[in-house]
Every structure is written in structure tokens, then in C-alpha cells.
Amino acid sequence: MTQTYTKRQIIILVSFLICIFFGILFLMNGFQNTKIITLRYKEDNDIDYKVYLKDNAFFEEKYIEKGKTYITSLIDYIDADYSYNLLFDKPVEGTVKYQVVAVLEANKANNDNGNYWTKEYEVTKVKEEKIQGSQNVSIHQNVKIDYNQYNEILNSFKKTMGLANSDGILKVYLKVNSNIISEEINTKVDSDLILKLPLSQMAIEASIDSDINNQGKAVSKTIKDHNIKYLLWKIGGVLFLVLGGSLVWLGLRNQRVYKINNQYELELKKILSTYDSIIVNVEEPNLEDFNIIKVESFEELIDAHSEIRMPINYYQKENASIFVLFNDNTAWKYVLEKKQHRRSARK
């Protein structure tokens, strides 16, 4: 009986651990219902320009190509072509706005950090284009920069303010602001393509610099994955945990039933193992000549033993275990009954 009970409890325990393991595993998989989506893009920009010259007795050509050195007193205007290209790794939606603005700066001379005056001029109006399922945003903007107009404004400022040694620079920007939507990613891509023109009233050599952005970037976002498999993982995990809880209840119930059904054996085993040193096994003694004192619990028998220091005699009948403690003509008797599953005293 005990061996069968132990095997059953082991089976329940192992089944419980398996259910808890798979329940937690399934729930962990079920709650990992996220995925990372990434939008990658790269800018491929360029500024091309020609420097047109005033009529003069020295240069036969009308303009000079980019990347040369120029005499500022001969510059008439600059013809600039801005090329903006934004390449995505997947189709996108959205809008792109762009505009060319010129920023005139009067700065301290001799590379001394400091700015006297800055003013921004609108070269073109703001333009807007739609992006519909495309992987490429391409903008081409041509502007003719009236170099002499800005040079005269700077010279007027310097003369009025008495800043003869002030340096001037004209920065011509193509400003691009894109609002991009791809899957569940909303992002903004802002870029400035800059053409830098030195300003001077003197006939000196000058170079024109351009500042463009050509780099790759990526935007990532973690989103919920609504695939049905994650719901199934969660349901499976809950079912396993419920089954595990049921096994706990079953194990506790079996333990309680086993204790009720085997109360006599368990109590007897406890007494024999705990007090083995003072209990002796005997044949059923003749108690006719003894004054018998019935006790209600084995603990009372132990209390009597503590007084007289005599061994406790133990023998069995068909449905009971009897413990007797002798002292002279007195016998203390405790009966552990099997049939009624309770401790009692009887003759």
C-alpha cells in the first residue's frame, strides 16, 4: 500500500514539474510576440555649379567650371544645380518639402570667431511632392545666385557700420524635409545641401565650397506580432499551468486520503520509530493480577515512563496495537485501534 502510494505521488510530482516547465516555456514563447522592423536609407547628393563672369578683357569664356579659383570682382552670378537623392531599401509613402534659402553672414575678420550680422533670404518658394510606394526620392533644383546683389548688401552693411575688415560669406542652402511612412515606421529625414560663397569687394582669389550629406542610416522599431501562433503558445501555456495546478490538488487530496485511510499504520510507525529505545516487543502478557490504568494517548504513557523508568511493552492483536508499562502490580495500558482509525484505551 505504501509503496503504491509513493509511486503514485512520484508520478504526480514528475507530471507536475513537466506541466510547469512546458507551461512557462509556452507562455514565454507566447509573450515574445514582438518583432523589429527596420527601414534603411542612403543619401546620394551632389551640387554642380558654374561661375559666370562679367564682361572683361581677360577671359574669353562666359563661365568657369566648379572646383576652380575665382576672382571675386569678375563674378557675375553662379548657376547652381542641387541634386538630392534619397534611396530606401523598401517602398515608402509620405511627403517631401524643399526650398532654397540664402544666408548672408558678416563675420569678424582674420578667422576670429564671431558674427556681426546674419540675414536669411528666400531664393525659392517651398515646394512639396508626394511619395507613393517608391524607394527613391529625387529632387533637382536649379538656382541662379546673383553674387553681386549679396556682395553689395554686405558692402553696404560694412560701410554703414564702419566694419572695413569684416569678412563676408553667403551660404545657399537646399533644405529638404521628408516625412516618411513605411509599414509601422514614421520618420523624418532632414537634409541641407550647402554652397558656400565668399564675398568681397576686392579682386582677390576665392574658392567655393559645397557641403553635402552622403551617408547611410537605419531606423528601427519594435512592434507587436499578431501571428496566431503566439496566441496558441499562450493558450497552451495556460492549459499546462492549469493542469499543473490540478495535479497539485490531486497530490494533496491523495495525501489527505492516504493519511485518513492509513492513520493507524502511520501513527504506529511514528511511535515505534520515535521511541524505539524504550519499546520492547513481547508476547501478549497476562494482566489479570494487575491494576490496569487506561490512558487516552501514548504521550500519557511516556509521562508515566518518565517517572518509573521501565520499558514499554508492545504487542499486537488483529485490529490493534497495545502498549503496556508495568510497575509492581500496576499496568498502564494504551491501545491504538486499527478498525476505528483512532487512538483509544480499552481493557
Short mmCIF file of C-alpha atoms in Angstrom, two decimals:
data_model
loop_
_atom_site.label_atom_id
_atom_site.label_comp_id
_atom_site.label_asym_id
_atom_site.label_seq_id
_atom_site.Cartn_x
_atom_site.Cartn_y
_atom_site.Cartn_z
CA MET A 1 0.00 0.00 0.00
CA THR A 2 2.74 2.45 1.00
CA GLN A 3 4.87 1.55 -2.00
CA THR A 4 1.92 2.04 -4.37
CA TYR A 5 1.15 5.38 -2.73
CA THR A 6 4.78 6.51 -3.06
CA LYS A 7 4.90 5.61 -6.76
CA ARG A 8 1.67 7.46 -7.35
CA GLN A 9 2.99 10.56 -5.59
CA ILE A 10 6.24 10.42 -7.60
CA ILE A 11 4.27 10.16 -10.84
CA ILE A 12 2.14 13.14 -9.81
CA LEU A 13 5.22 15.17 -8.85
CA VAL A 14 7.04 14.41 -12.11
CA SER A 15 3.90 15.20 -14.13
CA PHE A 16 3.50 18.46 -12.20
CA LEU A 17 7.10 19.52 -12.95
CA ILE A 18 6.66 18.67 -16.64
CA CYS A 19 3.45 20.71 -16.82
CA ILE A 20 5.04 23.69 -15.07
CA PHE A 21 8.09 23.50 -17.36
CA PHE A 22 6.03 23.42 -20.55
CA GLY A 23 3.56 25.98 -19.19
CA ILE A 24 6.31 28.51 -18.51
CA LEU A 25 8.05 27.68 -21.80
CA PHE A 26 4.86 28.14 -23.83
CA LEU A 27 3.99 31.40 -22.08
CA MET A 28 7.49 32.79 -22.60
CA ASN A 29 7.22 32.00 -26.32
CA GLY A 30 3.70 33.44 -26.39
CA PHE A 31 4.78 36.76 -24.89
CA GLN A 32 7.72 37.11 -27.26
CA ASN A 33 5.27 38.35 -29.86
CA THR A 34 7.38 41.26 -30.95
CA LYS A 35 9.49 41.85 -34.00
CA ILE A 36 11.90 44.54 -35.09
CA ILE A 37 11.25 46.23 -38.39
CA THR A 38 13.99 48.34 -39.91
CA LEU A 39 13.95 50.98 -42.62
CA ARG A 40 17.35 51.65 -44.18
CA TYR A 41 18.11 54.60 -46.40
CA LYS A 42 21.05 56.33 -48.00
CA GLU A 43 21.55 59.82 -49.34
CA ASP A 44 23.37 60.35 -52.60
CA ASN A 45 23.62 64.13 -53.06
CA ASP A 46 25.62 66.49 -55.21
CA ILE A 47 25.94 70.17 -56.08
CA ASP A 48 27.16 71.21 -59.51
CA TYR A 49 27.72 74.82 -60.42
CA LYS A 50 29.19 77.18 -62.99
CA VAL A 51 30.58 80.61 -62.15
CA TYR A 52 29.52 83.10 -64.85
CA LEU A 53 31.77 86.08 -65.38
CA LYS A 54 31.16 89.71 -66.11
CA ASP A 55 32.31 91.07 -69.45
CA ASN A 56 36.03 91.59 -69.16
CA ALA A 57 39.11 91.90 -71.34
CA PHE A 58 40.87 88.85 -69.96
CA PHE A 59 38.56 85.81 -70.08
CA GLU A 60 37.03 84.75 -73.37
CA GLU A 61 34.80 82.02 -71.83
CA LYS A 62 31.48 83.01 -70.28
CA TYR A 63 31.83 80.82 -67.23
CA ILE A 64 34.30 78.76 -65.25
CA GLU A 65 33.56 75.18 -64.14
CA LYS A 66 33.29 74.11 -60.50
CA GLY A 67 36.30 73.44 -58.35
CA LYS A 68 38.42 76.33 -59.68
CA THR A 69 39.73 79.51 -58.11
CA TYR A 70 37.82 82.70 -58.92
CA ILE A 71 38.46 86.43 -58.86
CA THR A 72 35.55 87.82 -56.92
CA SER A 73 35.47 91.13 -58.76
CA LEU A 74 34.75 89.28 -62.02
CA ILE A 75 31.89 87.10 -60.75
CA ASP A 76 28.50 87.94 -62.24
CA TYR A 77 26.33 85.09 -60.92
CA ILE A 78 26.57 81.41 -60.03
CA ASP A 79 24.40 78.85 -61.79
CA ALA A 80 23.93 76.01 -59.24
CA ASP A 81 22.28 72.64 -59.70
CA TYR A 82 21.31 70.82 -56.50
CA SER A 83 20.76 67.06 -56.83
CA TYR A 84 19.18 65.34 -53.86
CA ASN A 85 18.60 61.57 -53.89
CA LEU A 86 17.22 59.54 -51.01
CA LEU A 87 17.27 55.76 -51.52
CA PHE A 88 15.24 53.34 -49.35
CA ASP A 89 15.51 49.57 -49.05
CA LYS A 90 11.73 49.19 -49.39
CA PRO A 91 8.79 51.17 -50.84
CA VAL A 92 7.64 54.11 -48.72
CA GLU A 93 4.88 56.70 -48.59
CA GLY A 94 4.98 60.28 -47.45
CA THR A 95 5.76 63.85 -48.44
CA VAL A 96 8.91 65.81 -49.12
CA LYS A 97 9.22 69.60 -48.86
CA TYR A 98 12.18 71.56 -50.11
CA GLN A 99 13.28 75.15 -50.54
CA VAL A 100 16.41 77.12 -51.40
CA VAL A 101 17.39 79.86 -48.97
CA ALA A 102 20.44 82.13 -48.86
CA VAL A 103 22.04 83.16 -45.58
CA LEU A 104 24.29 86.23 -45.62
CA GLU A 105 26.81 86.50 -42.78
CA ALA A 106 29.09 89.37 -41.76
CA ASN A 107 31.78 87.87 -39.54
CA LYS A 108 34.85 89.09 -37.74
CA ALA A 109 37.98 89.14 -39.85
CA ASN A 110 41.14 87.04 -39.61
CA ASN A 111 39.38 83.78 -38.65
CA ASP A 112 38.29 85.31 -35.37
CA ASN A 113 35.14 83.58 -34.15
CA GLY A 114 32.25 85.96 -34.01
CA ASN A 115 29.39 87.21 -36.09
CA TYR A 116 28.25 90.79 -36.56
CA TRP A 117 25.13 90.19 -38.61
CA THR A 118 23.15 87.39 -40.27
CA LYS A 119 20.18 87.61 -42.57
CA GLU A 120 18.24 84.93 -44.43
CA TYR A 121 16.75 85.40 -47.91
CA GLU A 122 14.19 83.24 -49.66
CA VAL A 123 15.57 82.13 -53.03
CA THR A 124 12.69 79.78 -53.98
CA LYS A 125 9.26 79.10 -52.58
CA VAL A 126 8.61 75.94 -50.57
CA LYS A 127 7.73 73.05 -52.87
CA GLU A 128 6.04 69.80 -51.86
CA GLU A 129 5.95 66.40 -53.54
CA LYS A 130 4.10 63.21 -52.67
CA ILE A 131 5.84 59.85 -52.27
CA GLN A 132 3.64 56.92 -53.21
CA GLY A 133 5.10 53.43 -52.96
CA SER A 134 8.53 54.47 -54.17
CA GLN A 135 12.00 53.54 -52.99
CA ASN A 136 13.59 56.70 -54.32
CA VAL A 137 13.13 60.41 -53.63
CA SER A 138 14.83 62.54 -56.25
CA ILE A 139 14.98 66.34 -56.32
CA HIS A 140 16.74 68.51 -58.86
CA GLN A 141 16.73 72.24 -58.23
CA ASN A 142 18.48 74.87 -60.32
CA VAL A 143 19.06 78.38 -58.97
CA LYS A 144 20.93 81.39 -60.29
CA ILE A 145 22.65 83.18 -57.44
CA ASP A 146 23.08 86.91 -58.02
CA TYR A 147 26.53 87.21 -56.47
CA ASN A 148 26.76 90.98 -56.93
CA GLN A 149 23.44 91.61 -55.18
CA TYR A 150 24.58 89.91 -51.97
CA ASN A 151 28.05 91.40 -52.25
CA GLU A 152 26.56 94.89 -52.45
CA ILE A 153 24.34 94.22 -49.41
CA LEU A 154 27.38 93.12 -47.41
CA ASN A 155 29.47 96.11 -48.51
CA SER A 156 26.65 98.48 -47.62
CA PHE A 157 26.42 96.96 -44.14
CA LYS A 158 30.17 97.17 -43.61
CA LYS A 159 30.29 100.80 -44.76
CA THR A 160 27.33 101.82 -42.63
CA MET A 161 28.69 100.09 -39.54
CA GLY A 162 32.28 101.06 -40.12
CA LEU A 163 33.47 97.45 -40.31
CA ALA A 164 36.02 97.64 -43.10
CA ASN A 165 37.83 94.49 -42.02
CA SER A 166 34.73 92.31 -41.74
CA ASP A 167 34.63 89.05 -43.72
CA GLY A 168 31.50 88.01 -45.54
CA ILE A 169 30.13 84.66 -46.67
CA LEU A 170 26.99 83.64 -48.48
CA LYS A 171 25.59 80.20 -47.72
CA VAL A 172 23.00 78.93 -50.16
CA TYR A 173 21.01 76.00 -48.74
CA LEU A 174 18.76 73.45 -50.34
CA LYS A 175 16.69 72.47 -47.31
CA VAL A 176 14.85 69.15 -47.62
CA ASN A 177 12.34 67.90 -45.04
CA SER A 178 10.85 64.47 -45.66
CA ASN A 179 8.09 62.77 -43.69
CA ILE A 180 8.39 59.05 -44.42
CA ILE A 181 5.97 56.21 -43.65
CA SER A 182 6.93 52.55 -44.10
CA GLU A 183 4.93 49.73 -42.51
CA GLU A 184 4.60 50.97 -38.93
CA ILE A 185 7.63 53.29 -39.01
CA ASN A 186 7.12 57.04 -39.21
CA THR A 187 10.33 59.00 -39.50
CA LYS A 188 11.65 62.35 -40.67
CA VAL A 189 14.67 62.77 -42.86
CA ASP A 190 16.03 66.32 -42.92
CA SER A 191 18.99 67.35 -45.04
CA ASP A 192 20.81 70.54 -46.01
CA LEU A 193 22.93 70.85 -49.13
CA ILE A 194 25.10 73.94 -48.70
CA LEU A 195 27.02 76.01 -51.20
CA LYS A 196 29.41 78.48 -49.52
CA LEU A 197 30.40 81.61 -51.46
CA PRO A 198 32.98 84.08 -50.07
CA LEU A 199 32.02 87.72 -50.52
CA SER A 200 34.47 90.56 -51.04
CA GLN A 201 34.66 93.98 -52.70
CA MET A 202 38.27 93.35 -53.54
CA ALA A 203 39.63 91.49 -56.55
CA ILE A 204 41.06 88.55 -54.68
CA GLU A 205 41.21 84.81 -55.28
CA ALA A 206 38.39 82.84 -53.74
CA SER A 207 37.15 79.25 -53.74
CA ILE A 208 33.63 77.92 -53.48
CA ASP A 209 32.93 75.08 -51.03
CA SER A 210 30.00 72.70 -51.02
CA ASP A 211 28.72 70.75 -48.04
CA ILE A 212 26.56 67.71 -48.81
CA ASN A 213 25.32 64.68 -46.92
CA ASN A 214 26.04 61.23 -48.35
CA GLN A 215 25.54 58.64 -45.66
CA GLY A 216 23.53 55.57 -44.85
CA LYS A 217 21.21 55.36 -41.88
CA ALA A 218 18.64 53.00 -40.43
CA VAL A 219 15.50 53.48 -38.35
CA SER A 220 14.22 50.55 -36.28
CA LYS A 221 11.04 49.97 -34.32
CA THR A 222 9.79 47.11 -32.17
CA ILE A 223 6.17 46.21 -32.90
CA LYS A 224 3.67 43.58 -31.81
CA ASP A 225 3.50 40.50 -33.99
CA HIS A 226 -0.14 39.38 -34.24
CA ASN A 227 0.64 35.95 -35.69
CA ILE A 228 -1.85 33.34 -34.44
CA LYS A 229 1.00 31.12 -33.24
CA TYR A 230 1.67 33.45 -30.28
CA LEU A 231 -1.95 33.17 -29.13
CA LEU A 232 -1.70 29.38 -29.40
CA TRP A 233 1.51 29.45 -27.34
CA LYS A 234 -0.27 31.45 -24.62
CA ILE A 235 -3.31 29.16 -24.60
CA GLY A 236 -1.07 26.09 -24.42
CA GLY A 237 0.91 27.65 -21.56
CA VAL A 238 -2.23 28.43 -19.56
CA LEU A 239 -3.57 24.90 -20.12
CA PHE A 240 -0.32 23.35 -18.91
CA LEU A 241 -0.31 25.57 -15.80
CA VAL A 242 -3.95 24.71 -15.07
CA LEU A 243 -3.11 21.03 -15.47
CA GLY A 244 -0.14 21.50 -13.15
CA GLY A 245 -2.41 23.14 -10.56
CA SER A 246 -4.85 20.24 -10.88
CA LEU A 247 -2.02 17.80 -10.24
CA VAL A 248 -1.08 19.72 -7.08
CA TRP A 249 -4.68 19.46 -5.91
CA LEU A 250 -4.74 15.75 -6.79
CA GLY A 251 -1.47 15.14 -4.93
CA LEU A 252 -2.71 16.94 -1.80
CA ARG A 253 -6.02 15.10 -1.99
CA ASN A 254 -4.27 11.74 -2.33
CA GLN A 255 -2.04 12.60 0.59
CA ARG A 256 -5.04 13.52 2.74
CA VAL A 257 -6.96 10.37 1.74
CA TYR A 258 -3.88 8.24 2.33
CA LYS A 259 -3.43 9.69 5.82
CA ILE A 260 -7.10 9.09 6.62
CA ASN A 261 -7.05 5.53 5.27
CA ASN A 262 -3.71 4.71 6.85
CA GLN A 263 -3.93 6.65 10.07
CA TYR A 264 -3.35 3.53 12.16
CA GLU A 265 -0.20 2.46 10.24
CA LEU A 266 1.22 5.98 10.20
CA GLU A 267 0.62 6.54 13.90
CA LEU A 268 2.10 3.14 14.78
CA LYS A 269 5.15 3.75 12.61
CA LYS A 270 5.68 7.15 14.21
CA ILE A 271 5.52 5.71 17.73
CA LEU A 272 7.85 2.80 17.01
CA SER A 273 10.44 4.95 15.20
CA THR A 274 10.40 7.76 17.75
CA TYR A 275 10.51 5.65 20.91
CA ASP A 276 12.37 2.60 19.64
CA SER A 277 14.89 2.75 22.51
CA ILE A 278 12.26 2.28 25.25
CA ILE A 279 9.82 -0.09 23.49
CA VAL A 280 10.23 -3.87 23.61
CA ASN A 281 8.27 -6.44 21.59
CA VAL A 282 6.60 -9.09 23.77
CA GLU A 283 4.00 -11.81 23.60
CA GLU A 284 0.60 -10.86 24.95
CA PRO A 285 1.02 -10.75 28.74
CA ASN A 286 -1.46 -11.92 31.38
CA LEU A 287 -2.90 -8.82 33.02
CA GLU A 288 -5.37 -10.46 35.39
CA ASP A 289 -3.29 -9.76 38.51
CA PHE A 290 -2.53 -6.13 37.63
CA ASN A 291 -4.33 -2.94 38.41
CA ILE A 292 -4.87 -1.59 34.88
CA ILE A 293 -4.81 2.16 34.24
CA LYS A 294 -6.13 3.11 30.79
CA VAL A 295 -4.55 6.19 29.18
CA GLU A 296 -6.03 8.16 26.31
CA SER A 297 -2.79 8.91 24.43
CA PHE A 298 0.66 7.49 24.00
CA GLU A 299 2.09 10.73 25.39
CA GLU A 300 0.48 9.93 28.76
CA LEU A 301 2.27 6.59 28.69
CA ILE A 302 5.53 8.40 28.04
CA ASP A 303 4.85 10.65 31.04
CA ALA A 304 4.41 7.56 33.23
CA HIS A 305 7.58 6.03 31.80
CA SER A 306 9.48 9.18 32.80
CA GLU A 307 8.52 8.52 36.41
CA ILE A 308 9.32 4.82 36.73
CA ARG A 309 11.98 4.35 34.02
CA MET A 310 10.68 0.96 32.91
CA PRO A 311 10.48 -0.26 29.27
CA ILE A 312 7.16 -0.07 27.43
CA ASN A 313 5.89 -3.49 26.32
CA TYR A 314 4.39 -3.71 22.88
CA TYR A 315 2.33 -6.45 21.27
CA GLN A 316 -0.25 -6.67 18.52
CA LYS A 317 -3.72 -8.08 18.15
CA GLU A 318 -5.72 -8.43 14.94
CA ASN A 319 -7.03 -4.86 14.84
CA ALA A 320 -4.97 -3.06 17.46
CA SER A 321 -1.53 -2.41 18.85
CA ILE A 322 -1.23 -2.46 22.65
CA PHE A 323 1.42 -0.71 24.73
CA VAL A 324 1.75 -1.62 28.43
CA LEU A 325 4.00 -0.15 31.12
CA PHE A 326 4.40 -2.26 34.32
CA ASN A 327 5.34 -1.11 37.79
CA ASP A 328 4.80 -3.52 40.69
CA ASN A 329 1.12 -4.57 40.41
CA THR A 330 0.12 -1.57 38.23
CA ALA A 331 -0.11 -1.64 34.43
CA TRP A 332 -0.60 1.49 32.32
CA LYS A 333 -2.22 0.48 29.06
CA TYR A 334 -2.61 2.35 25.74
CA VAL A 335 -4.48 0.79 22.80
CA LEU A 336 -4.04 2.04 19.23
CA GLU A 337 -7.06 0.68 17.37
CA LYS A 338 -6.97 -0.07 13.68
CA LYS A 339 -10.62 -0.53 12.82
CA GLN A 340 -11.79 2.85 14.13
CA HIS A 341 -8.67 4.75 12.94
CA ARG A 342 -8.33 6.48 16.26
CA ARG A 343 -6.42 6.20 19.44
CA SER A 344 -8.34 4.83 22.44
CA ALA A 345 -7.89 2.89 25.62
CA ARG A 346 -9.60 -0.36 26.44
CA LYS A 347 -9.08 -3.42 28.55
#
